[in-house]
PDB file of C-alpha atoms in Angstrom:
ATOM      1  CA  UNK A1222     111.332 100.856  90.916  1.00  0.00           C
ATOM      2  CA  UNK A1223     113.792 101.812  93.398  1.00  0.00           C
ATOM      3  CA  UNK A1224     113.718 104.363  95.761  1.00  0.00           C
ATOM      4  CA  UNK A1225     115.499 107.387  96.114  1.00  0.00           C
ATOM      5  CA  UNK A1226     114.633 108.182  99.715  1.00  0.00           C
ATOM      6  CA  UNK A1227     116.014 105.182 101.665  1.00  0.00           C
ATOM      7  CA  UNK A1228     118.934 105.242 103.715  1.00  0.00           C
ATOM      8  CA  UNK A1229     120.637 102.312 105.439  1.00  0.00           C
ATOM      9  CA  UNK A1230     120.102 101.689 109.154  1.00  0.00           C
ATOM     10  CA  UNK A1231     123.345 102.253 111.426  1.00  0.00           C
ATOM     11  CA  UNK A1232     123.265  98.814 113.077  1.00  0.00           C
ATOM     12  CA  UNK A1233     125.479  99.063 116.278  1.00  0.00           C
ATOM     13  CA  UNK A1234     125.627  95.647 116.729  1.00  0.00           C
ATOM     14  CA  UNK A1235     128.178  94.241 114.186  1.00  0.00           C
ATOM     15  CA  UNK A1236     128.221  90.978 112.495  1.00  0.00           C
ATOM     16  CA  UNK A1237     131.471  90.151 113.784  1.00  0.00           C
ATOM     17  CA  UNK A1238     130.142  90.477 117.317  1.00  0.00           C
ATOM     18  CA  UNK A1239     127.035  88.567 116.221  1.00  0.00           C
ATOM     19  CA  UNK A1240     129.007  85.890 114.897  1.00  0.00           C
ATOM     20  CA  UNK A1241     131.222  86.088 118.201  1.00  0.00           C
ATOM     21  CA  UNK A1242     128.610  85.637 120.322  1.00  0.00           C
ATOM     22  CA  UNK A1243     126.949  82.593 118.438  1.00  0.00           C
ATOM     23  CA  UNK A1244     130.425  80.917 118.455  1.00  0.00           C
ATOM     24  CA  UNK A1245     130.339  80.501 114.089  1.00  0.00           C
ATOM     25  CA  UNK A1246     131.182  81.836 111.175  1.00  0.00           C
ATOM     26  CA  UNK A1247     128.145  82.885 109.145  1.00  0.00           C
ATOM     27  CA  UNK A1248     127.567  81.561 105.750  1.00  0.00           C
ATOM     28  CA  UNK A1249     125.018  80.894 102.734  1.00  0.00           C
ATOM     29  CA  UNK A1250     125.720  76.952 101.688  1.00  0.00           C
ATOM     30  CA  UNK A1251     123.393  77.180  98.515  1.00  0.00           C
ATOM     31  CA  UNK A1252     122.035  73.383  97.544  1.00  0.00           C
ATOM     32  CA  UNK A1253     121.163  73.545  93.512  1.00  0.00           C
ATOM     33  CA  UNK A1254     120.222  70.870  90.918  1.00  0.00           C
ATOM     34  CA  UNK A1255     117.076  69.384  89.354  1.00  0.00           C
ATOM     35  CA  UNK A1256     113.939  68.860  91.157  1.00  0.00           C
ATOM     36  CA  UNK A1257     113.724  65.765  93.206  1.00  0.00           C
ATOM     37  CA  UNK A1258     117.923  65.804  93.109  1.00  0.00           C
ATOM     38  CA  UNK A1259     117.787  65.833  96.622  1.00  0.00           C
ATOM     39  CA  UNK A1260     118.424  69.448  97.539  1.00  0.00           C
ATOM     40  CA  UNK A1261     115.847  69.730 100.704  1.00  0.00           C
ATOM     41  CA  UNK A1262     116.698  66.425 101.844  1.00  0.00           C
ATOM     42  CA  UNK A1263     120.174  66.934 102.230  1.00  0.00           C
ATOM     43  CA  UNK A1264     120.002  70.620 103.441  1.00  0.00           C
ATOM     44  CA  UNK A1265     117.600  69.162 106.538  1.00  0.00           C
ATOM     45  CA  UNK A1266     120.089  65.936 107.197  1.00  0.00           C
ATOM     46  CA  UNK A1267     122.619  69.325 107.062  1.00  0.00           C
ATOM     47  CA  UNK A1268     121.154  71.692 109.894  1.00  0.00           C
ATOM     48  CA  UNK A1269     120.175  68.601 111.959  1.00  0.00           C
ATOM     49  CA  UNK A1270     123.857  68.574 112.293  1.00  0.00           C
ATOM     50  CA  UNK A1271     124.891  71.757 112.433  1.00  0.00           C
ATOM     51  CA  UNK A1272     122.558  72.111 115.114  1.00  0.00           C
ATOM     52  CA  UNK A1273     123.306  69.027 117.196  1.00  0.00           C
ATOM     53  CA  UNK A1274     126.917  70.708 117.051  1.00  0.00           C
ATOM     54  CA  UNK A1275     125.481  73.786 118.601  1.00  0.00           C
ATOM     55  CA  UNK A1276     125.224  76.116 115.727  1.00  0.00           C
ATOM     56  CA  UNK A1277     122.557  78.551 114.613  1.00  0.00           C
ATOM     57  CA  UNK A1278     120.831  77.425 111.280  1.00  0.00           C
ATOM     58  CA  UNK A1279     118.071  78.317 109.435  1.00  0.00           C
ATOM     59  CA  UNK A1280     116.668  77.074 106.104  1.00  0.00           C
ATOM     60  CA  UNK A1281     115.595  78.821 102.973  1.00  0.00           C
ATOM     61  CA  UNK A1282     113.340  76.697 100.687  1.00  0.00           C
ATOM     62  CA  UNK A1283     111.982  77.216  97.553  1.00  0.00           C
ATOM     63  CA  UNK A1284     108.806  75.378  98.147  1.00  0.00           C
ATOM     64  CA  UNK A1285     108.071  77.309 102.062  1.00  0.00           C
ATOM     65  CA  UNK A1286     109.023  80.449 100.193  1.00  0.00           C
ATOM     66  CA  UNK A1287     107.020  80.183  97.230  1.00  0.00           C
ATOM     67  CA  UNK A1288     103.738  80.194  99.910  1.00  0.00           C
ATOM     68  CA  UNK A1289     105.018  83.037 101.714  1.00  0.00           C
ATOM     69  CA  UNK A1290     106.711  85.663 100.207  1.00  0.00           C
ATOM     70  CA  UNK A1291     106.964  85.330  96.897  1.00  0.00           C
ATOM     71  CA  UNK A1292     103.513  83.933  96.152  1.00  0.00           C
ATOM     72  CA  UNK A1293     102.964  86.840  93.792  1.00  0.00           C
ATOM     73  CA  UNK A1294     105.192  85.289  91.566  1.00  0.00           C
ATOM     74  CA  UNK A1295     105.121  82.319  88.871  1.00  0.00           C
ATOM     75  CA  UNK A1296     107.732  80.544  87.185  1.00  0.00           C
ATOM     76  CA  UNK A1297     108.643  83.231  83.633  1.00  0.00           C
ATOM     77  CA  UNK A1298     112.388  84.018  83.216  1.00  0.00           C
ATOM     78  CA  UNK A1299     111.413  87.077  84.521  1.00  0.00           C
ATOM     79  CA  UNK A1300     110.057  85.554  87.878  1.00  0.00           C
ATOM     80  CA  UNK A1301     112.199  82.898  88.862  1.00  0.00           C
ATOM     81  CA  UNK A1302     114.998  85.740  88.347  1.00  0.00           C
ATOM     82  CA  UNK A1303     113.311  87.894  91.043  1.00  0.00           C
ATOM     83  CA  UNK A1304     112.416  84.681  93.501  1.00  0.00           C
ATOM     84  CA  UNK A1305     116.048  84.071  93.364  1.00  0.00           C
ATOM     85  CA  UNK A1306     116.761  87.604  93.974  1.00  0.00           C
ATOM     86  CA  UNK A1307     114.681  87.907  96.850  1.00  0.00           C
ATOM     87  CA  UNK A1308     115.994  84.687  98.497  1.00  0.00           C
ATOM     88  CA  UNK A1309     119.652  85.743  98.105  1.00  0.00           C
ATOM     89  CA  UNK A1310     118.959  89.170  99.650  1.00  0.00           C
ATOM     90  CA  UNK A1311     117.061  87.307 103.134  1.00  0.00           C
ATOM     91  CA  UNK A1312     119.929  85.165 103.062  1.00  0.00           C
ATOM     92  CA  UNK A1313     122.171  88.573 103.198  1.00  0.00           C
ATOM     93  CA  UNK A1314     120.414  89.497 105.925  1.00  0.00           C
ATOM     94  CA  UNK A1315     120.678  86.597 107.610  1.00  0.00           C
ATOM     95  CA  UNK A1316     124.243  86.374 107.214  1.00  0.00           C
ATOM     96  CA  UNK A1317     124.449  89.736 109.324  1.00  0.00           C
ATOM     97  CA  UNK A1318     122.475  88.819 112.523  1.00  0.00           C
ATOM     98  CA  UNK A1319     125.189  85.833 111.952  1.00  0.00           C
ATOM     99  CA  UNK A1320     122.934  82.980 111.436  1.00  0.00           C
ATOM    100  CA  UNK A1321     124.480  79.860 108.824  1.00  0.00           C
ATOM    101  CA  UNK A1322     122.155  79.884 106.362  1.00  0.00           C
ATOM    102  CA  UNK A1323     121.283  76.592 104.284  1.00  0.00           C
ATOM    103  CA  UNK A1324     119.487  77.373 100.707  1.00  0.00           C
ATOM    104  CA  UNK A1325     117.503  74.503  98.703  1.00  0.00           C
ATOM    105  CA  UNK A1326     117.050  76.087  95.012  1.00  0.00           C
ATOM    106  CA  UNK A1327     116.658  74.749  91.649  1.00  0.00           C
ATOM    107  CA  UNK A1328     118.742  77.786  90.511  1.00  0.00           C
ATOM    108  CA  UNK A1329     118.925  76.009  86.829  1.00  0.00           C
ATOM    109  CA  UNK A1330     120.976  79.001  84.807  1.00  0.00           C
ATOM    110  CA  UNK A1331     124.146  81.033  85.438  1.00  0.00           C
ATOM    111  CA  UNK A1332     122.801  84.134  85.112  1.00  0.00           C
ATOM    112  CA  UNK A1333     120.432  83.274  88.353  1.00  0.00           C
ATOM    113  CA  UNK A1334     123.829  81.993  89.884  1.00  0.00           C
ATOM    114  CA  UNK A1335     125.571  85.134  89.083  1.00  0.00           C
ATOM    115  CA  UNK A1336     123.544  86.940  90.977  1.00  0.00           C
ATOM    116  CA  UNK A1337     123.240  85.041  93.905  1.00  0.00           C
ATOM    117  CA  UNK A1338     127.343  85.378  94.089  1.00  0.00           C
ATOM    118  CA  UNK A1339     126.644  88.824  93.859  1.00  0.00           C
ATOM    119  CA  UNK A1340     124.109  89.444  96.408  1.00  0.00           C
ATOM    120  CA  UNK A1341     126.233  87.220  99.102  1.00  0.00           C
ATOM    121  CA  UNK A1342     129.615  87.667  97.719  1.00  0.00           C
ATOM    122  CA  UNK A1343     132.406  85.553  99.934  1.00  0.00           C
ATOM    123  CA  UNK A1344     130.055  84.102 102.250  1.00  0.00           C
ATOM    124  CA  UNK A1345     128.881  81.527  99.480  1.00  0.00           C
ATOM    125  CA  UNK A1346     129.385  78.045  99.471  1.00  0.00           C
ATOM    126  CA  UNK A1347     127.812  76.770  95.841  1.00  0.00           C
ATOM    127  CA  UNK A1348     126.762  73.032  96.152  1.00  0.00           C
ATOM    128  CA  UNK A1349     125.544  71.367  92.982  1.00  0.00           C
ATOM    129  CA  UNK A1350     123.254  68.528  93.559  1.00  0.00           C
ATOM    130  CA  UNK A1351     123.631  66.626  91.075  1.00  0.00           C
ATOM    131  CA  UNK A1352     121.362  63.644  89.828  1.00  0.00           C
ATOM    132  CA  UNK A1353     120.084  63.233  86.305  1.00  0.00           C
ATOM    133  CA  UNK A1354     116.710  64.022  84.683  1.00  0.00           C
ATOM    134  CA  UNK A1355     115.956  60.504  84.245  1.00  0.00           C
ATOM    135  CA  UNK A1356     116.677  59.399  87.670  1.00  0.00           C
ATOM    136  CA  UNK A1357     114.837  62.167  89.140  1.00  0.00           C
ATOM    137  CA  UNK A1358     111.961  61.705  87.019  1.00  0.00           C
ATOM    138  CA  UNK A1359     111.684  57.622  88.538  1.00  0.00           C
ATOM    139  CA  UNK A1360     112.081  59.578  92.127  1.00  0.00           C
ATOM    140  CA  UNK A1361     109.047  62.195  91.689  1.00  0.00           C
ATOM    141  CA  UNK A1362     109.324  62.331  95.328  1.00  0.00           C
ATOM    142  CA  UNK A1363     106.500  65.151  94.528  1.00  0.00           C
ATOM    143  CA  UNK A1364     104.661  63.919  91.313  1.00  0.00           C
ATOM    144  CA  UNK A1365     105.745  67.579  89.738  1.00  0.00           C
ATOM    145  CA  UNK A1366     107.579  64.966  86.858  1.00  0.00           C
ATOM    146  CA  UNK A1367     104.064  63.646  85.817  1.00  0.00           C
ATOM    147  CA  UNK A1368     101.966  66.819  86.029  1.00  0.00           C
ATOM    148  CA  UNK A1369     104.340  67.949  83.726  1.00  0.00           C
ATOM    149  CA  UNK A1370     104.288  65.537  81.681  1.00  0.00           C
ATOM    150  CA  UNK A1371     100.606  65.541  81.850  1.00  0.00           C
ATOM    151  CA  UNK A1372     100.840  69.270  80.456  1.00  0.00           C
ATOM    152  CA  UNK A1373      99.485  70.471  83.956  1.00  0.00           C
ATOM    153  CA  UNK A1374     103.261  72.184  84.973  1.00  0.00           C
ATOM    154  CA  UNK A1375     104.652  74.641  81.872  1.00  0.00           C
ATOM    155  CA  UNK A1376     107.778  75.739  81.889  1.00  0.00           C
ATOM    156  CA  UNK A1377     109.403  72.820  84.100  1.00  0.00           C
ATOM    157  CA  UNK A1378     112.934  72.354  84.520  1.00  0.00           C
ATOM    158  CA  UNK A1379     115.063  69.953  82.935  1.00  0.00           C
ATOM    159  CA  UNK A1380     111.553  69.174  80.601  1.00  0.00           C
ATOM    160  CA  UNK A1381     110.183  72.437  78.835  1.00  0.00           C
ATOM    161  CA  UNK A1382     112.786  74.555  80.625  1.00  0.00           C
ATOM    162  CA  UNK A1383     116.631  74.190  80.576  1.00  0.00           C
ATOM    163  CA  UNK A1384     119.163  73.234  83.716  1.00  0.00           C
ATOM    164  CA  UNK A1385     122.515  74.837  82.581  1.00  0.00           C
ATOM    165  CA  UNK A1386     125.193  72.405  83.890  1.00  0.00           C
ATOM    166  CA  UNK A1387     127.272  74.796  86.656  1.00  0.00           C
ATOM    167  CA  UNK A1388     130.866  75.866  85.461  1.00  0.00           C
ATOM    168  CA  UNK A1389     132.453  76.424  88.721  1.00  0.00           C
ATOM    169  CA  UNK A1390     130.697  75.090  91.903  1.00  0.00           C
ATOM    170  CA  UNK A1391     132.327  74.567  95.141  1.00  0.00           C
ATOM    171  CA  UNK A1392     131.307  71.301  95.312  1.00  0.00           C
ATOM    172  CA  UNK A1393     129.443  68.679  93.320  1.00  0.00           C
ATOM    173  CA  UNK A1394     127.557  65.831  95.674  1.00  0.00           C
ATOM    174  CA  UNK A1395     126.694  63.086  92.915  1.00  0.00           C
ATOM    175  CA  UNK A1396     122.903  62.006  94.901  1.00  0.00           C
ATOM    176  CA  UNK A1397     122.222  59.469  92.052  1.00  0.00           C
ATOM    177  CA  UNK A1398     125.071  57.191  92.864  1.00  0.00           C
ATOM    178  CA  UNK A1399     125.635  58.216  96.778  1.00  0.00           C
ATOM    179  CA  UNK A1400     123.977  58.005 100.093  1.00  0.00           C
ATOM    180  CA  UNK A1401     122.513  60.059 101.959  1.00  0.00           C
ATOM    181  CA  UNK A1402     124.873  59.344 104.346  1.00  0.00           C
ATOM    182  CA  UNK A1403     127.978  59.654 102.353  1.00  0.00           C
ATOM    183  CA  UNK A1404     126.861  62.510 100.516  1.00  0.00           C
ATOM    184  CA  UNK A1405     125.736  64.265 104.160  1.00  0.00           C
ATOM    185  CA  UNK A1406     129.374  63.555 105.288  1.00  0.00           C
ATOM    186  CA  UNK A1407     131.209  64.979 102.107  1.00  0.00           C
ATOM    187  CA  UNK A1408     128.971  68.147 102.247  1.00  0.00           C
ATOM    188  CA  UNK A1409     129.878  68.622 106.186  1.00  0.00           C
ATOM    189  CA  UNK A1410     133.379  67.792 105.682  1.00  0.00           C
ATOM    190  CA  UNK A1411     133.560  70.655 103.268  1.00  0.00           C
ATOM    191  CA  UNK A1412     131.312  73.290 104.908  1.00  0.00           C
ATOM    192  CA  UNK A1413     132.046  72.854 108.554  1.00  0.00           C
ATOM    193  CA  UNK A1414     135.775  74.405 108.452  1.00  0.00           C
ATOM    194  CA  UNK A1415     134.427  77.119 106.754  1.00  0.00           C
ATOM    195  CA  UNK A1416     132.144  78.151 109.833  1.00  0.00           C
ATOM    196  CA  UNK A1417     134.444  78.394 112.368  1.00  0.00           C
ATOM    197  CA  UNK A1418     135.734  81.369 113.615  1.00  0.00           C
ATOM    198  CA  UNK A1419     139.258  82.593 112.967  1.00  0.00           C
ATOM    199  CA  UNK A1420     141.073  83.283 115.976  1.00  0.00           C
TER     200      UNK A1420
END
């Protein structure tokens, strides 16, 4: 339900000046793909550099959020629609106190990916993680792939649940057959000249 009595806040400090004073461009590099693909791993390896470079970072996960804010909700259609909602709307306002922004999602359909792009608009970077179900499933870095197979997770991804193959990403980093290292340094080489600041 949405309310009719809200107005927005007349912020008189501007992004731009935000952005000026942190010395970066702000921006929402959104990591999706499969669980156990290697989204959180790389976004961490990620903002350890971007911060040893100076920058101002912060990191959106699904599991930290999932605790926090949007512990009311489970994992229907319906739900994971409005988690992904939610998350693209703190990383909007992120994006205006100028902060880089580094999202770790599953994000498995195009409709959830739709409206991320529409919530953040430009300032996205889309980064599909890719690694396949079977290879994640021999990672099960967090045993989710045997609790679901165990019947104790419903509705998991890739399993019970689909993971629509992107259309258009920005970039594809292919975890199954690639470092950490050399998939760290493609991502960076691809996101970094898109945070600095035009002259």
């Amino acid at each position: 339900m949405t309310s009719s009595n809200v107005s927005v806040a007349v912020d008189y400090i501007s992004r731009q000046q935000r952005e000026r004073d942190a010395g970066q461009r702000a921006r929402v590099t959104w990591l999706y793909g499969l669980s156990g693909s290697g989204k959180s791993t790389l976004a961490n390896a990620l903002e350890r550099k971007l911060r040893a470079d100076g920058m101002l970072t912060f990191i959106l996960d699904g599991d930290s959020l999932r605790t926090g804010l949007n512990r009311d909700l489970g994992f229907s259609d319906e739900d994971r629609a409005e988690n992904i909602r939610r998350v693209a709307e703190v990383a909007r306002l992120f994006l205006e106190a100028g902060v880089i922004v580094i999202s770790a999602f599953i994000t498995p359909n195009e409709q959830l990916r739709s409206t991320v792009r529409s919530v953040i608009g430009d300032d996205l970077i889309e980064v599909y993680v890719h690694c396949s179900f079977e290879k994640c499933r021999a990672r099960d870095v967090k045993g989710l792939y045997a609790k679901a197979a165990a019947g104790e997770i419903a509705q998991f991804t890739g399993r019970d649940s689909a993971f629509q193959e992107p259309s258009s990403p920005h970039l594809i980093i292919d975890t199954e057959n690639t470092s950490l290292e050399d998939s760290l340094a493609r991502l960076s080489q691809y996101v970094l000249p898109r945070l600095q600041l035009q002259p």
